[in-house]
Coordinates of C-alpha atoms and ligand atoms in Angstrom, one line a residue:
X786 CA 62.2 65.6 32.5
X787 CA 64.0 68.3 30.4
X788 CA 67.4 70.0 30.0
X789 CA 67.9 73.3 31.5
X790 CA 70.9 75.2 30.9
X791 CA 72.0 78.2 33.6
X792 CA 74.4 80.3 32.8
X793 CA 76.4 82.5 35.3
X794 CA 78.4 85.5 33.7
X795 CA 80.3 88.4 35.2
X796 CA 84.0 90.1 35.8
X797 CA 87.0 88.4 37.6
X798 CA 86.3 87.6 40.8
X799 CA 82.7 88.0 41.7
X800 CA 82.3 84.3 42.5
X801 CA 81.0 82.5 39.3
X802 CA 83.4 79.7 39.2
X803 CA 82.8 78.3 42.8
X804 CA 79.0 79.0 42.8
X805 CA 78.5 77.4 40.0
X806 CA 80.5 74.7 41.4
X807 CA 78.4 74.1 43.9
X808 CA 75.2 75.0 42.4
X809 CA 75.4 72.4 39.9
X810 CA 76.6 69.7 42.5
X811 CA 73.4 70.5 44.7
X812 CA 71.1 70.2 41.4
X813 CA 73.2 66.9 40.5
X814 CA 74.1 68.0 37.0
X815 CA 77.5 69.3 35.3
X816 CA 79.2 72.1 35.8
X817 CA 81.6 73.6 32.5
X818 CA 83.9 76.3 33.5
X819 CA 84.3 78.0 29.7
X820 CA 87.2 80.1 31.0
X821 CA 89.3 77.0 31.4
X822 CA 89.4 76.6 27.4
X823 CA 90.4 80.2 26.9
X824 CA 93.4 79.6 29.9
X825 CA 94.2 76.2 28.4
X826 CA 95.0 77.1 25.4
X827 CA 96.7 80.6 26.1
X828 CA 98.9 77.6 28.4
X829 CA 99.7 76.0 25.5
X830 CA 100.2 78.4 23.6
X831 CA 102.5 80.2 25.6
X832 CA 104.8 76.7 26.2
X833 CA 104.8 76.0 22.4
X834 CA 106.3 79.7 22.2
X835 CA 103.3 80.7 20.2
X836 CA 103.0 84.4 19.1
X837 CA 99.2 86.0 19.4
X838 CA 99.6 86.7 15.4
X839 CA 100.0 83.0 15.0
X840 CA 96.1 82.5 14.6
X841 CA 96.3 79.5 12.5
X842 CA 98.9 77.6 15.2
X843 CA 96.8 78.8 18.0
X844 CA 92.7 78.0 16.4
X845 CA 94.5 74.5 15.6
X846 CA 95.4 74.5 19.1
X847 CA 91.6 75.4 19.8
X848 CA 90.5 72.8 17.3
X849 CA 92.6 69.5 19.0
X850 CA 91.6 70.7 22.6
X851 CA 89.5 68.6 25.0
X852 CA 89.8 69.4 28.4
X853 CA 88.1 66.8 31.1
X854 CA 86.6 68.4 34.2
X855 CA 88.0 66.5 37.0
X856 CA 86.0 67.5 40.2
X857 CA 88.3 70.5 41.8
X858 CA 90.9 69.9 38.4
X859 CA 91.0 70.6 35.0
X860 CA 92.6 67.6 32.9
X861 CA 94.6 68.2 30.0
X862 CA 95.3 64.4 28.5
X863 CA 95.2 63.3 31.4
X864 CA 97.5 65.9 33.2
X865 CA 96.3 68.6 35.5
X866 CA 96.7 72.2 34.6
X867 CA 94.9 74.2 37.1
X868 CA 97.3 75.6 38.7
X869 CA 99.4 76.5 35.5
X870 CA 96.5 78.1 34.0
X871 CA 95.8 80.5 37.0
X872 CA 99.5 81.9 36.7
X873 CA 99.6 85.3 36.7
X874 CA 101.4 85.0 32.7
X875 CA 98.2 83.0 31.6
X876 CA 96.1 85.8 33.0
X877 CA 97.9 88.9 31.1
X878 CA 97.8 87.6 28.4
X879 CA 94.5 85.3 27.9
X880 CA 92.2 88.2 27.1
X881 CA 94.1 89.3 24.1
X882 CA 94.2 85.7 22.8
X883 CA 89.9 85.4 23.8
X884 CA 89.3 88.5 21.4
X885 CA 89.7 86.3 18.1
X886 CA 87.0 85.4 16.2
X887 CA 87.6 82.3 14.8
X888 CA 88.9 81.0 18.0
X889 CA 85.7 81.6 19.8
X890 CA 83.4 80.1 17.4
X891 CA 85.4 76.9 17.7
X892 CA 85.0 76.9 21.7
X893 CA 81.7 78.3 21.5
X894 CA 80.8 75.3 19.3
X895 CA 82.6 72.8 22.1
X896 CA 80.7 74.2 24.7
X897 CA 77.2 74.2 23.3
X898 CA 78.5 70.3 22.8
X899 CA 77.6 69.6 26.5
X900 CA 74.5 70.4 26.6
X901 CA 74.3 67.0 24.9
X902 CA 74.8 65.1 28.1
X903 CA 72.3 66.5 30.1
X904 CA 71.3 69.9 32.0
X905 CA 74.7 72.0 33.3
X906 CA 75.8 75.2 35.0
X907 CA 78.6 77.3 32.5
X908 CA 80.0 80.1 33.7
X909 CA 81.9 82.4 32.1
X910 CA 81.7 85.7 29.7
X911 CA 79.3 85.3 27.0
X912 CA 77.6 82.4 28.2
X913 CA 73.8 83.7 28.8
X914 CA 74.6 86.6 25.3
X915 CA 76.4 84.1 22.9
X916 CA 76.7 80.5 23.4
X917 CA 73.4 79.9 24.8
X918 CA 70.7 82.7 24.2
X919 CA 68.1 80.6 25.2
X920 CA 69.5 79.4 28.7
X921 CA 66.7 78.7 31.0
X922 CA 68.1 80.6 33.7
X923 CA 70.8 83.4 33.4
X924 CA 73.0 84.9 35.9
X925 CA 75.5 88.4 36.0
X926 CA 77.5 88.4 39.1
X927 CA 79.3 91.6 39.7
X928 CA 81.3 93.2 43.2
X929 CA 83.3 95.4 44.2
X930 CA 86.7 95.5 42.4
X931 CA 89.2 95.2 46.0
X932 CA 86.9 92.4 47.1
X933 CA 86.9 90.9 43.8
X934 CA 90.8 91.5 44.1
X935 CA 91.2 89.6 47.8
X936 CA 89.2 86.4 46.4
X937 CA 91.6 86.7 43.3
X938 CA 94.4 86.5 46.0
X939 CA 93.1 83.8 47.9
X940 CA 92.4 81.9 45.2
X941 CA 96.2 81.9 43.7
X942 CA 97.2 81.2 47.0
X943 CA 95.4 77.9 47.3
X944 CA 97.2 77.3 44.0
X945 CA 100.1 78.3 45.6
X946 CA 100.9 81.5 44.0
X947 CA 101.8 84.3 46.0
X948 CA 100.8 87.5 44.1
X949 CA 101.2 91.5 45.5
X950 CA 97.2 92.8 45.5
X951 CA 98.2 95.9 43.3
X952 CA 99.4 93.5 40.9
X953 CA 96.2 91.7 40.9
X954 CA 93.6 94.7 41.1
X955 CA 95.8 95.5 37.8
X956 CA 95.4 92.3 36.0
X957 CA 91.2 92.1 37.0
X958 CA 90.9 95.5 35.5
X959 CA 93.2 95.2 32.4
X960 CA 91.5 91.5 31.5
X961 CA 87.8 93.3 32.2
X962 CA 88.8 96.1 29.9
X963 CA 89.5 94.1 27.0
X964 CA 86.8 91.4 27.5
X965 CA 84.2 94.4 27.7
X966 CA 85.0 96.3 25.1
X967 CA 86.4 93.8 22.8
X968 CA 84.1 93.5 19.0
X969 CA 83.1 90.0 19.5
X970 CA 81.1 88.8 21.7
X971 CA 81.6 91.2 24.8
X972 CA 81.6 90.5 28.7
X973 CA 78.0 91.9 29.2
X974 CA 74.7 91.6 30.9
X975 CA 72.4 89.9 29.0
X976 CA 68.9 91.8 29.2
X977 CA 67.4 89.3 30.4
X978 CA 69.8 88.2 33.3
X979 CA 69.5 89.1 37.0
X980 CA 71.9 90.6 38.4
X981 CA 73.6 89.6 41.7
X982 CA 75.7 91.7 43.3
X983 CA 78.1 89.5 45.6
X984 CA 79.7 92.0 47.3
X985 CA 78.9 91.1 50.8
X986 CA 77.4 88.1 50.5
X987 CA 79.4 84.3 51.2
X988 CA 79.2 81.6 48.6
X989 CA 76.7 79.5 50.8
X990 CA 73.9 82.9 49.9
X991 CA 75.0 82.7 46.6
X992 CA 74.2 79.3 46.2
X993 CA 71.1 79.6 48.1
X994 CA 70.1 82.5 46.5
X995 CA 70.3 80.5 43.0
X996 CA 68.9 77.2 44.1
X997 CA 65.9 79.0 45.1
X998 CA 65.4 80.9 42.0
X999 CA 65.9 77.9 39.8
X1000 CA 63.1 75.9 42.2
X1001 CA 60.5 78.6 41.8
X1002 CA 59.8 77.5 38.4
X1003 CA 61.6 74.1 37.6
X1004 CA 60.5 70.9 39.8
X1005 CA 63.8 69.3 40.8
X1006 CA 62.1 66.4 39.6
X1007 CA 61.7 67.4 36.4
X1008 CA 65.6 68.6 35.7
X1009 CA 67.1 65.7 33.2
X1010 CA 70.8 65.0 34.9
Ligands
LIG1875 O1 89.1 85.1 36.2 P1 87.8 84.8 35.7 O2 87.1 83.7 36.5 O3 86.9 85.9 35.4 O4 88.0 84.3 34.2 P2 87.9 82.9 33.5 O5 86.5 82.4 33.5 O6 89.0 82.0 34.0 O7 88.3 83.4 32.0 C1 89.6 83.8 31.7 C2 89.5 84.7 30.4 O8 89.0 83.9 29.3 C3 88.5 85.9 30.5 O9 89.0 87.0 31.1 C4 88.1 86.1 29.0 O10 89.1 86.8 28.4 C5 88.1 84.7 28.5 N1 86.8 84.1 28.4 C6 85.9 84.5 27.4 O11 86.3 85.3 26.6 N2 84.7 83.9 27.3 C7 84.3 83.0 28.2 N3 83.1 82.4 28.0 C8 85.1 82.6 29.2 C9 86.4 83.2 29.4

């Protein structure tokens, strides 16, 4: 029995969060969305009128964060805050706040915590580059950006946003820019991820297509939950 970490990176919208979702419930092991840090504390930072030059208030913020993964919810002492970390404010405004430094060596350092209790699917930015370089299995999901865009849309309106498209094709692009081409720790492909285009394929093939690349070399057997 052994730990295996997969990690799932890739733009807005190409499917990570809900694969990996349901990836890690078929493999019986955890699944860590790291994105949900970076929108919890751009949440709080935002209702505690914090300004993005405030790096001290908003690394303590970082520092006194935990964040329980509630099945569909994310749990902030015991209060819910997915749907106010989805808002269209947290968006605009979360990538500029994921560019500093110190702030993402203290997440980077909670999330590498995890790996602690067992074997887990992470998605997020830098997950198969920077906060585990020797993941057993990496993933970069990309598609097409006014696909990406509809999911976005559908997504919000589960949370019960209602958001014009333009507006959202806008946001994906703008928060892709700056996680991209930002100095640490960039949204790339790791060279030694595949890549997986999810254009036109349904979460059920992505899951599959995962599943069945993880079980060509790891015995389900063998993966420590
Ligand atoms: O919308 P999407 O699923 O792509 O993003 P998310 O996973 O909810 O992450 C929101 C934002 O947090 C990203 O756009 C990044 O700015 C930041 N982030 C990051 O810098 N590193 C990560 N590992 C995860 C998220």
């Amino acid at each position: 029995m052994r730990n295996i970490v997969i990690a799932i990176d890739g733009p807005a919208g190409t499917g990570k969060s809900v694969t990996g979702k349901l990836l890690a419930s078929k493999l019986g092991i955890q699944y860590i969305d790291s994105g949900a840090y970076y929108r919890a504390i751009t949440y709080l930072s935002i209702i505690n009128h914090i300004k993005l030059n405030e790096i001290n208030k908003i690394n303590e913020i970082a520092r006194n964060l935990k964040l329980n993964f509630d099945g569909e919810n994310i749990m902030l002492n015991n209060v819910n805050i997915s749907k106010e970390m989805r808002s269209l404010e947290v968006s605009n405004r979360v990538s500029l706040l994921a560019k500093i430094k110190p702030l993402r060596e203290i997440i980077t350092e909670k999330l590498r915590h995890y790996k602690e209790n067992g074997s887990l699917v992470m998605d997020g930015k830098d997950i198969g580059t920077v906060v585990f370089p020797d993941a057993d299995f990496k993933f970069f999901f990309t598609s097409d950006i006014n696909v990406r865009a509809a999911r976005r849309q559908q997504d919000l309106v589960d949370y019960g946003y209602r958001v014009q498209i333009d507006k959202i094709v806008n946001e994906i692009n703008k928060r892709d820019e700056i996680d991209m081409t930002r100095e640490d720790s960039p949204l790339q492909k790791a060279t030694d991820a595949i890549e997986v285009d999810t254009t036109f394929m349904i979460i059920e093939e992505q899951v599959d297509l995962l599943y069945k690349t993880i079980l060509q070399s790891v015995n389900l057997e063998d993966i420590k939950k």
